[in-house]
């Protein structure tokens, strides 16, 4: 059998497998328990010493999401002075734990807490601590009927409102990967900007035309192709057998070495500690919706940042009143919003050419309000887990926050 027929053989097998499960009324195969009591605070209790509080927010479309807070560090801060709140927003296929995987001296959450900040760590819908809903169960297909458009219009406002109300202060925002996309899209529509003091974009993602991670390109092709019809509305759980079968089939069919999935997805990270990667793989990846990945794949295909494309003009008319999905125009981001962008030369997801497109759309941003940092050797994961990230990125980030405070 050649690779091509092997590939389609696998797709067909996958389709049958999925359909048979859907027929039984369950599209969820393997997934973590919906345990409300567990949260990031419980998971990091062993890190020791740091105070940690759990919050829940309910979005206006019924999702019940968890947010953890490290209100202060072991040092840092000035007695009697309010600590500026910082919200750390994770990317796709992971959750807020990614901010806490390194040692306390190296993890952004603790570094910020120890420098006098009040740190908030939300978890997007569908990830392990944010799987509850007022009326839906995460085993209902309807629970998974969303893309990052809904993260922009429902999850992000809920998170920012919570922090704004709890602290009475405007919020410093830090996003990584999809966490940057959500914020940029939101700011471009004028949403949240009144509650944001500044925003940091690590591995910024907006345009994905040049994404060159092998598995990413393959998945994107598969997702806008036949896979769409096969998966339908469903959870995409990277830890499930069905998804690993799918990924393996993709790699084999295209003769790509995906033995090291972390590198296959994120590019060649320069500065990860092996024990950190082990810990990361124990905690991640997390589920997202198949529809969200289809939306991302459309961004790769179209080279445009727009809302979810329903696939044809009549369907788009129904949802948007126009034949093509509306575009997020990043030139509309308020030019006086303080922004700090940090991107890497080895990042396969946030390619330097795509970052150039993003910077071009920000070319009218106020001089002095846009800070750009380029780190030649960094790939996608180095920004959150690199052993040098504190020295290269976090210290600069803290100076940036101080300068706009
Ligand atoms: C998914 O949500 C959209 C609105 O965002 C709705 O129009 C559509 O009917 C829903 N699809 C299903 C299968 O429920
Ligand atoms: C990797 O991390 C472990 C655990 O924090 C630490 O003991 C070890 O020294 C680190 N190795 C390097 C090369 O930084
Ligand atoms: C995007 O917004 C800018 C600034 O408002 C405007 O000049 C430009 O024409 C817009 N682009 C599109 C494609 O709508």
Short mmCIF file of C-alpha atoms and ligand atoms in Angstrom, two decimals:
data_model
loop_
_atom_site.label_atom_id
_atom_site.label_comp_id
_atom_site.label_asym_id
_atom_site.label_seq_id
_atom_site.Cartn_x
_atom_site.Cartn_y
_atom_site.Cartn_z
CA UNK A 1 0.00 0.00 0.00
CA UNK A 2 1.45 3.43 -0.85
CA UNK A 3 1.26 6.30 1.60
CA UNK A 4 -1.66 7.90 -0.15
CA UNK A 5 -3.90 4.91 -0.01
CA UNK A 6 -2.75 4.24 3.53
CA UNK A 7 -3.83 7.75 4.39
CA UNK A 8 -7.28 7.35 2.93
CA UNK A 9 -7.57 3.92 4.42
CA UNK A 10 -6.98 5.49 7.78
CA UNK A 11 -9.44 8.28 7.14
CA UNK A 12 -12.08 5.78 6.17
CA UNK A 13 -11.38 3.73 9.25
CA UNK A 14 -11.56 6.85 11.36
CA UNK A 15 -14.86 7.84 9.82
CA UNK A 16 -16.40 4.47 10.53
CA UNK A 17 -15.08 4.46 14.04
CA UNK A 18 -16.44 7.91 14.79
CA UNK A 19 -19.78 7.38 13.15
CA UNK A 20 -20.32 4.15 15.03
CA UNK A 21 -19.63 5.96 18.28
CA UNK A 22 -21.86 8.84 17.39
CA UNK A 23 -24.60 6.39 16.56
CA UNK A 24 -24.31 5.16 20.12
CA UNK A 25 -24.83 8.68 21.30
CA UNK A 26 -21.33 9.37 22.48
CA UNK A 27 -18.80 11.33 20.51
CA UNK A 28 -16.49 11.58 23.49
CA UNK A 29 -14.13 8.68 23.73
CA UNK A 30 -11.50 9.36 26.33
CA UNK A 31 -11.62 12.41 28.51
CA UNK A 32 -10.79 13.59 31.98
CA UNK A 33 -13.44 13.54 34.69
CA UNK A 34 -15.58 16.66 35.12
CA UNK A 35 -14.37 17.29 38.63
CA UNK A 36 -15.35 20.76 39.73
CA UNK A 37 -13.45 20.69 43.00
CA UNK A 38 -10.11 20.21 41.32
CA UNK A 39 -8.38 23.22 39.90
CA UNK A 40 -5.02 24.70 39.23
CA UNK A 41 -4.57 25.71 42.88
CA UNK A 42 -4.96 22.11 44.03
CA UNK A 43 -2.59 20.95 41.32
CA UNK A 44 0.16 23.39 42.24
CA UNK A 45 -0.19 23.11 46.01
CA UNK A 46 3.10 21.24 45.99
CA UNK A 47 4.90 24.27 44.56
CA UNK A 48 4.58 25.57 48.06
CA UNK A 49 4.17 28.87 49.76
CA UNK A 50 2.19 30.76 47.13
CA UNK A 51 -1.34 31.74 48.04
CA UNK A 52 -3.79 30.59 45.38
CA UNK A 53 -7.55 31.23 45.02
CA UNK A 54 -10.12 29.60 42.74
CA UNK A 55 -12.90 31.51 40.97
CA UNK A 56 -15.70 30.47 38.63
CA UNK A 57 -17.30 32.67 36.00
CA UNK A 58 -20.34 31.91 33.87
CA UNK A 59 -20.31 33.26 30.34
CA UNK A 60 -23.43 34.73 28.76
CA UNK A 61 -23.76 31.53 26.73
CA UNK A 62 -23.71 29.34 29.83
CA UNK A 63 -20.16 28.00 30.07
CA UNK A 64 -18.80 27.77 33.62
CA UNK A 65 -15.11 28.56 33.53
CA UNK A 66 -12.41 28.39 36.15
CA UNK A 67 -9.94 31.13 36.90
CA UNK A 68 -7.11 30.83 39.41
CA UNK A 69 -5.45 33.72 41.15
CA UNK A 70 -2.07 34.10 42.80
CA UNK A 71 -2.75 37.36 44.63
CA UNK A 72 0.79 37.85 45.88
CA UNK A 73 4.21 36.32 45.78
CA UNK A 74 6.66 35.28 48.47
CA UNK A 75 8.39 38.63 48.05
CA UNK A 76 7.93 41.81 46.06
CA UNK A 77 5.23 44.45 46.25
CA UNK A 78 5.03 47.42 48.52
CA UNK A 79 2.96 47.14 51.71
CA UNK A 80 -0.22 49.20 51.50
CA UNK A 81 0.02 49.60 47.73
CA UNK A 82 -2.44 47.99 45.36
CA UNK A 83 -0.95 45.25 43.25
CA UNK A 84 -1.56 45.72 39.54
CA UNK A 85 -3.58 42.78 38.14
CA UNK A 86 -2.15 40.74 35.25
CA UNK A 87 -4.17 38.19 33.31
CA UNK A 88 -2.24 35.32 31.69
CA UNK A 89 -4.16 33.85 28.76
CA UNK A 90 -3.10 30.45 27.45
CA UNK A 91 -3.25 29.19 23.86
CA UNK A 92 -5.03 26.44 21.98
CA UNK A 93 -4.82 22.77 23.08
CA UNK A 94 -3.42 23.71 26.49
CA UNK A 95 -4.74 25.31 29.68
CA UNK A 96 -3.56 27.74 32.34
CA UNK A 97 -1.14 25.19 33.79
CA UNK A 98 1.28 26.08 31.00
CA UNK A 99 2.16 29.24 32.96
CA UNK A 100 3.24 27.18 35.96
CA UNK A 101 5.23 24.31 34.51
CA UNK A 102 8.70 25.68 35.10
CA UNK A 103 10.24 26.07 38.54
CA UNK A 104 8.79 28.98 40.61
CA UNK A 105 11.91 31.05 39.86
CA UNK A 106 11.31 30.62 36.12
CA UNK A 107 7.50 30.43 35.70
CA UNK A 108 5.90 33.66 34.53
CA UNK A 109 3.03 33.45 37.04
CA UNK A 110 5.37 33.28 40.05
CA UNK A 111 7.88 35.71 38.59
CA UNK A 112 5.10 38.30 38.26
CA UNK A 113 3.68 37.55 41.72
CA UNK A 114 7.18 37.96 43.20
CA UNK A 115 7.47 41.30 41.43
CA UNK A 116 4.40 42.73 43.08
CA UNK A 117 1.66 41.77 40.62
CA UNK A 118 -1.72 40.16 41.29
CA UNK A 119 -1.79 37.23 38.85
CA UNK A 120 -4.96 35.78 37.27
CA UNK A 121 -4.93 32.57 35.23
CA UNK A 122 -8.12 31.74 33.29
CA UNK A 123 -8.94 28.49 31.49
CA UNK A 124 -10.88 28.54 28.23
CA UNK A 125 -14.01 26.43 27.72
CA UNK A 126 -13.38 22.75 27.03
CA UNK A 127 -10.09 22.49 28.94
CA UNK A 128 -10.03 20.24 31.99
CA UNK A 129 -11.10 22.72 34.68
CA UNK A 130 -13.61 24.55 32.49
CA UNK A 131 -15.87 21.77 31.25
CA UNK A 132 -19.14 22.66 32.97
CA UNK A 133 -22.14 24.41 31.50
CA UNK A 134 -25.47 25.59 32.91
CA UNK A 135 -27.50 23.24 30.71
CA UNK A 136 -25.15 21.23 28.49
CA UNK A 137 -22.88 18.33 29.32
CA UNK A 138 -19.45 18.15 27.74
CA UNK A 139 -20.60 14.91 26.15
CA UNK A 140 -23.29 16.81 24.17
CA UNK A 141 -22.24 17.76 20.63
CA UNK A 142 -23.85 21.18 21.23
CA UNK A 143 -21.33 21.85 23.99
CA UNK A 144 -18.61 21.86 21.29
CA UNK A 145 -20.39 24.21 18.88
CA UNK A 146 -17.92 27.11 19.07
CA UNK A 147 -14.69 28.48 17.65
CA UNK A 148 -12.32 31.20 18.81
CA UNK A 149 -14.98 33.71 17.73
CA UNK A 150 -16.89 32.65 20.85
CA UNK A 151 -13.74 32.90 22.99
CA UNK A 152 -13.53 36.50 21.77
CA UNK A 153 -17.17 37.33 22.36
CA UNK A 154 -17.91 35.31 25.54
CA UNK A 155 -14.90 33.87 27.40
CA UNK A 156 -12.52 36.82 27.25
CA UNK A 157 -15.13 39.40 28.39
CA UNK A 158 -16.06 37.13 31.33
CA UNK A 159 -12.42 36.78 32.41
CA UNK A 160 -11.60 40.47 32.09
CA UNK A 161 -14.82 41.55 33.84
CA UNK A 162 -14.03 39.23 36.74
CA UNK A 163 -10.55 40.66 37.26
CA UNK A 164 -11.73 44.23 36.71
CA UNK A 165 -14.55 43.85 39.27
CA UNK A 166 -12.49 41.97 41.85
CA UNK A 167 -9.56 44.37 41.77
CA UNK A 168 -11.19 47.64 40.72
CA UNK A 169 -8.27 48.19 38.38
CA UNK A 170 -7.53 48.01 34.69
CA UNK A 171 -5.80 44.82 33.67
CA UNK A 172 -2.42 44.08 32.11
CA UNK A 173 -2.98 41.32 29.56
CA UNK A 174 -0.47 38.63 28.59
CA UNK A 175 -1.37 36.18 25.82
CA UNK A 176 0.53 33.32 24.28
CA UNK A 177 -0.29 31.87 20.86
CA UNK A 178 -4.11 31.70 20.48
CA UNK A 179 -4.24 33.84 23.61
CA UNK A 180 -2.84 36.66 21.44
CA UNK A 181 -5.24 36.02 18.56
CA UNK A 182 -8.28 36.29 20.85
CA UNK A 183 -7.06 39.58 22.30
CA UNK A 184 -6.06 41.16 18.99
CA UNK A 185 -9.41 40.23 17.44
CA UNK A 186 -11.23 41.59 20.47
CA UNK A 187 -9.30 44.87 20.59
CA UNK A 188 -9.84 45.34 16.84
CA UNK A 189 -13.58 45.41 17.50
CA UNK A 190 -13.09 47.91 20.31
CA UNK A 191 -14.03 45.32 22.93
CA UNK A 192 -12.27 45.15 26.33
CA UNK A 193 -9.94 48.04 25.53
CA UNK A 194 -11.58 50.20 28.19
CA UNK A 195 -10.60 47.64 30.85
CA UNK A 196 -7.09 46.91 29.59
CA UNK A 197 -4.06 48.87 30.70
CA UNK A 198 -1.59 47.21 28.35
CA UNK A 199 -1.15 43.97 26.43
CA UNK A 200 1.78 41.63 25.90
CA UNK A 201 1.73 39.23 22.95
CA UNK A 202 4.09 36.25 23.19
CA UNK A 203 4.44 34.24 19.95
CA UNK A 204 1.76 36.42 18.40
CA UNK A 205 -0.64 34.65 16.11
CA UNK A 206 -2.99 36.47 13.81
CA UNK A 207 -2.01 35.50 10.31
CA UNK A 208 -0.99 31.91 9.64
CA UNK A 209 -0.09 31.87 5.94
CA UNK A 210 3.50 30.84 6.53
CA UNK A 211 2.99 28.44 9.39
CA UNK A 212 5.54 25.75 8.65
CA UNK A 213 5.16 23.23 11.41
CA UNK A 214 4.84 19.93 9.56
CA UNK A 215 1.96 18.51 11.51
CA UNK A 216 0.22 21.87 11.62
CA UNK A 217 0.17 22.22 7.87
CA UNK A 218 -0.98 18.64 7.44
CA UNK A 219 -3.72 19.01 10.02
CA UNK A 220 -4.86 22.28 8.49
CA UNK A 221 -5.20 20.62 5.11
CA UNK A 222 -7.07 17.70 6.60
CA UNK A 223 -9.34 19.95 8.63
CA UNK A 224 -10.59 22.06 5.76
CA UNK A 225 -10.88 18.90 3.70
CA UNK A 226 -12.69 15.66 4.30
CA UNK A 227 -12.09 15.51 8.05
CA UNK A 228 -14.58 18.30 8.62
CA UNK A 229 -17.48 16.18 7.54
CA UNK A 230 -16.22 13.21 9.48
CA UNK A 231 -15.71 14.85 12.87
CA UNK A 232 -18.71 17.16 12.78
CA UNK A 233 -19.48 18.94 16.03
CA UNK A 234 -17.30 17.19 18.52
CA UNK A 235 -14.65 17.44 21.11
CA UNK A 236 -11.11 17.31 19.79
CA UNK A 237 -9.25 15.55 22.57
CA UNK A 238 -5.57 15.17 21.61
CA UNK A 239 -5.17 12.48 24.26
CA UNK A 240 -7.90 10.28 22.81
CA UNK A 241 -7.08 7.24 20.78
CA UNK A 242 -8.99 8.49 17.80
CA UNK A 243 -6.98 11.69 17.58
CA UNK A 244 -3.63 10.04 18.06
CA UNK A 245 -4.58 7.56 15.35
CA UNK A 246 -5.49 10.50 13.13
CA UNK A 247 -2.22 12.31 13.80
CA UNK A 248 -0.16 9.19 13.31
CA UNK A 249 -1.94 8.48 10.04
CA UNK A 250 -1.22 12.03 8.88
CA UNK A 251 2.47 11.72 9.70
CA UNK A 252 2.86 8.30 8.12
CA UNK A 253 0.88 9.22 5.01
CA UNK A 254 3.08 12.25 4.44
CA UNK A 255 6.33 10.69 5.50
CA UNK A 256 6.82 13.17 8.34
CA UNK A 257 8.71 12.22 11.46
CA UNK A 258 6.29 12.98 14.26
CA UNK A 259 8.05 10.94 16.88
CA UNK A 260 8.70 14.15 18.76
CA UNK A 261 5.21 15.65 18.69
CA UNK A 262 6.23 18.69 20.71
CA UNK A 263 8.78 19.71 18.06
CA UNK A 264 6.47 18.68 15.24
CA UNK A 265 3.89 21.15 16.56
CA UNK A 266 5.88 24.09 17.86
CA UNK A 267 9.19 24.20 16.01
CA UNK A 268 12.67 23.63 17.37
CA UNK A 269 12.64 25.15 20.84
CA UNK A 270 16.13 26.15 21.91
CA UNK A 271 15.84 26.28 25.64
CA UNK A 272 13.56 23.71 27.19
CA UNK A 273 14.61 21.59 30.14
CA UNK A 274 13.79 17.90 29.51
CA UNK A 275 12.10 17.50 32.89
CA UNK A 276 9.93 20.53 32.11
CA UNK A 277 8.84 18.96 28.84
CA UNK A 278 7.94 15.75 30.72
CA UNK A 279 5.84 17.71 33.16
CA UNK A 280 4.23 19.61 30.29
CA UNK A 281 3.28 16.40 28.54
CA UNK A 282 1.78 15.04 31.78
CA UNK A 283 -0.49 18.10 32.00
CA UNK A 284 -1.18 18.89 28.39
CA UNK A 285 -2.50 18.77 25.74
CA UNK A 286 -6.09 19.71 26.47
CA UNK A 287 -9.27 19.44 24.46
CA UNK A 288 -10.66 22.04 22.15
CA UNK A 289 -13.57 21.87 19.72
CA UNK A 290 -13.12 20.41 16.28
CA UNK A 291 -14.92 23.47 14.93
CA UNK A 292 -12.24 25.69 16.48
CA UNK A 293 -9.50 23.79 14.66
CA UNK A 294 -11.46 24.06 11.42
CA UNK A 295 -11.63 27.82 11.96
CA UNK A 296 -7.87 27.95 12.54
CA UNK A 297 -7.33 25.86 9.42
CA UNK A 298 -9.40 28.40 7.47
CA UNK A 299 -7.01 31.11 8.66
CA UNK A 300 -4.10 29.07 7.33
CA UNK A 301 -5.88 28.50 4.03
CA UNK A 302 -7.24 32.01 3.47
CA UNK A 303 -4.38 34.09 4.89
CA UNK A 304 -7.06 36.32 6.36
CA UNK A 305 -8.27 36.90 9.87
CA UNK A 306 -12.03 36.51 9.68
CA UNK A 307 -14.91 34.94 11.52
CA UNK A 308 -15.79 31.30 11.01
CA UNK A 309 -16.62 30.51 7.40
CA UNK A 310 -19.78 28.40 7.16
CA UNK A 311 -18.53 27.17 3.82
CA UNK A 312 -20.93 28.81 1.40
CA UNK A 313 -22.63 32.12 0.73
CA UNK A 314 -26.17 31.16 1.80
CA UNK A 315 -25.01 29.83 5.18
CA UNK A 316 -22.80 32.86 5.75
CA UNK A 317 -25.79 35.08 4.84
CA UNK A 318 -27.82 33.39 7.56
CA UNK A 319 -25.14 33.95 10.21
CA UNK A 320 -23.60 37.24 9.15
CA UNK A 321 -25.95 38.84 6.62
CA UNK A 322 -23.17 38.74 4.06
CA UNK A 323 -21.72 36.15 1.69
CA UNK A 324 -18.23 36.13 3.23
CA UNK A 325 -17.48 36.03 6.94
CA UNK A 326 -16.64 39.44 8.45
CA UNK A 327 -12.92 40.26 8.70
CA UNK A 328 -11.23 41.27 11.94
CA UNK A 329 -9.42 44.45 10.90
CA UNK A 330 -6.37 44.69 13.16
CA UNK A 331 -5.66 48.23 11.98
CA UNK A 332 -8.61 49.20 14.15
CA UNK A 333 -6.82 48.33 17.38
CA UNK A 334 -6.77 51.65 19.28
CA UNK A 335 -3.38 53.18 18.40
CA UNK A 336 -2.79 54.40 21.96
CA UNK A 337 -3.10 50.96 23.58
CA UNK A 338 0.35 50.05 24.96
CA UNK A 339 1.47 46.84 23.24
CA UNK A 340 4.54 44.65 23.70
CA UNK A 341 5.13 41.94 21.08
CA UNK A 342 7.78 39.28 21.50
CA UNK A 343 8.41 36.78 18.72
CA UNK A 344 11.00 34.14 17.86
CA UNK A 345 13.06 33.37 14.78
CA UNK A 346 12.51 29.60 15.09
CA UNK A 347 8.79 29.69 15.82
CA UNK A 348 7.04 27.41 13.35
CA UNK A 349 3.54 28.51 14.36
CA UNK A 350 4.17 32.23 14.55
CA UNK A 351 6.35 32.60 11.46
CA UNK A 352 8.38 35.80 11.18
CA UNK A 353 6.68 36.61 7.84
CA UNK A 354 3.25 36.35 9.45
CA UNK A 355 4.43 38.54 12.34
CA UNK A 356 5.58 41.03 9.69
CA UNK A 357 2.02 41.10 8.31
CA UNK A 358 0.73 41.71 11.82
CA UNK A 359 3.24 44.52 12.40
CA UNK A 360 2.27 46.04 9.07
CA UNK A 361 -1.36 46.24 10.22
CA UNK A 362 -0.07 48.05 13.33
CA UNK A 363 2.05 50.52 11.38
CA UNK A 364 -0.14 53.45 12.39
CA UNK A 365 0.13 52.55 16.07
CA UNK A 366 1.33 55.47 18.21
CA UNK A 367 5.09 55.73 18.30
CA UNK A 368 6.20 54.76 21.79
CA UNK A 369 3.10 52.58 22.40
CA UNK A 370 4.36 49.61 20.42
CA UNK A 371 7.37 47.67 21.70
CA UNK A 372 8.68 44.82 19.59
CA UNK A 373 11.17 42.21 20.70
CA UNK A 374 12.72 39.61 18.39
CA UNK A 375 14.55 36.59 19.79
CA UNK A 376 16.44 34.80 17.07
CA UNK A 377 16.68 31.36 18.68
CA UNK A 378 13.24 31.11 20.23
CA UNK A 379 10.46 28.81 19.06
CA UNK A 380 6.86 28.63 20.25
CA UNK A 381 7.25 26.97 23.64
CA UNK A 382 10.42 28.82 24.68
CA UNK A 383 8.31 31.85 25.58
CA UNK A 384 6.46 30.02 28.34
CA UNK A 385 8.89 27.28 29.34
CA UNK A 386 12.35 28.35 28.24
CA UNK A 387 15.00 28.36 30.95
CA UNK A 388 16.16 31.75 29.65
CA UNK A 389 12.68 33.29 29.32
CA UNK A 390 12.89 35.16 32.61
CA UNK A 391 16.09 36.92 31.62
CA UNK A 392 15.21 37.50 27.98
CA UNK A 393 11.47 38.18 28.08
CA UNK A 394 9.87 38.43 31.53
CA UNK A 395 12.20 41.09 32.90
CA UNK A 396 11.51 43.23 29.81
CA UNK A 397 7.79 42.60 30.24
CA UNK A 398 7.93 43.81 33.84
CA UNK A 399 9.79 46.98 32.82
CA UNK A 400 7.13 47.52 30.15
CA UNK A 401 4.32 47.17 32.74
CA UNK A 402 6.12 49.60 35.06
CA UNK A 403 6.51 52.10 32.23
CA UNK A 404 2.76 52.19 31.50
CA UNK A 405 1.53 51.92 35.09
C1 LIG B 1 -24.18 26.06 16.23
O1 LIG B 1 -24.28 27.40 16.62
C2 LIG B 1 -24.76 28.26 15.60
C3 LIG B 1 -24.75 29.68 16.12
O2 LIG B 1 -23.46 30.04 16.48
C4 LIG B 1 -26.14 27.86 15.16
O3 LIG B 1 -26.59 28.68 14.12
C5 LIG B 1 -26.09 26.41 14.69
O4 LIG B 1 -27.39 25.98 14.38
C6 LIG B 1 -25.50 25.52 15.77
N1 LIG B 1 -25.32 24.20 15.21
C7 LIG B 1 -25.83 23.12 15.78
C8 LIG B 1 -25.62 21.85 15.05
O5 LIG B 1 -26.46 23.18 16.82
C1 LIG B 2 15.93 20.95 34.78
O1 LIG B 2 14.95 21.07 35.79
C2 LIG B 2 15.19 20.27 36.93
C3 LIG B 2 13.98 20.39 37.84
O2 LIG B 2 13.63 21.73 38.08
C4 LIG B 2 16.47 20.74 37.58
O3 LIG B 2 16.75 19.93 38.71
C5 LIG B 2 17.61 20.64 36.58
O4 LIG B 2 18.77 21.19 37.14
C6 LIG B 2 17.27 21.40 35.31
N1 LIG B 2 18.30 21.17 34.31
C7 LIG B 2 18.82 22.17 33.63
C8 LIG B 2 19.84 21.77 32.59
O5 LIG B 2 18.50 23.34 33.78
C1 LIG B 3 -9.10 48.54 8.23
O1 LIG B 3 -9.18 49.66 9.07
C2 LIG B 3 -8.40 50.77 8.63
C3 LIG B 3 -8.43 51.82 9.73
O2 LIG B 3 -9.74 52.08 10.13
C4 LIG B 3 -8.94 51.26 7.30
O3 LIG B 3 -8.17 52.34 6.83
C5 LIG B 3 -8.90 50.09 6.28
O4 LIG B 3 -9.50 50.48 5.10
C6 LIG B 3 -9.62 48.88 6.85
N1 LIG B 3 -9.39 47.74 5.96
C7 LIG B 3 -10.37 46.99 5.53
C8 LIG B 3 -9.98 45.85 4.64
O5 LIG B 3 -11.54 47.19 5.82
#
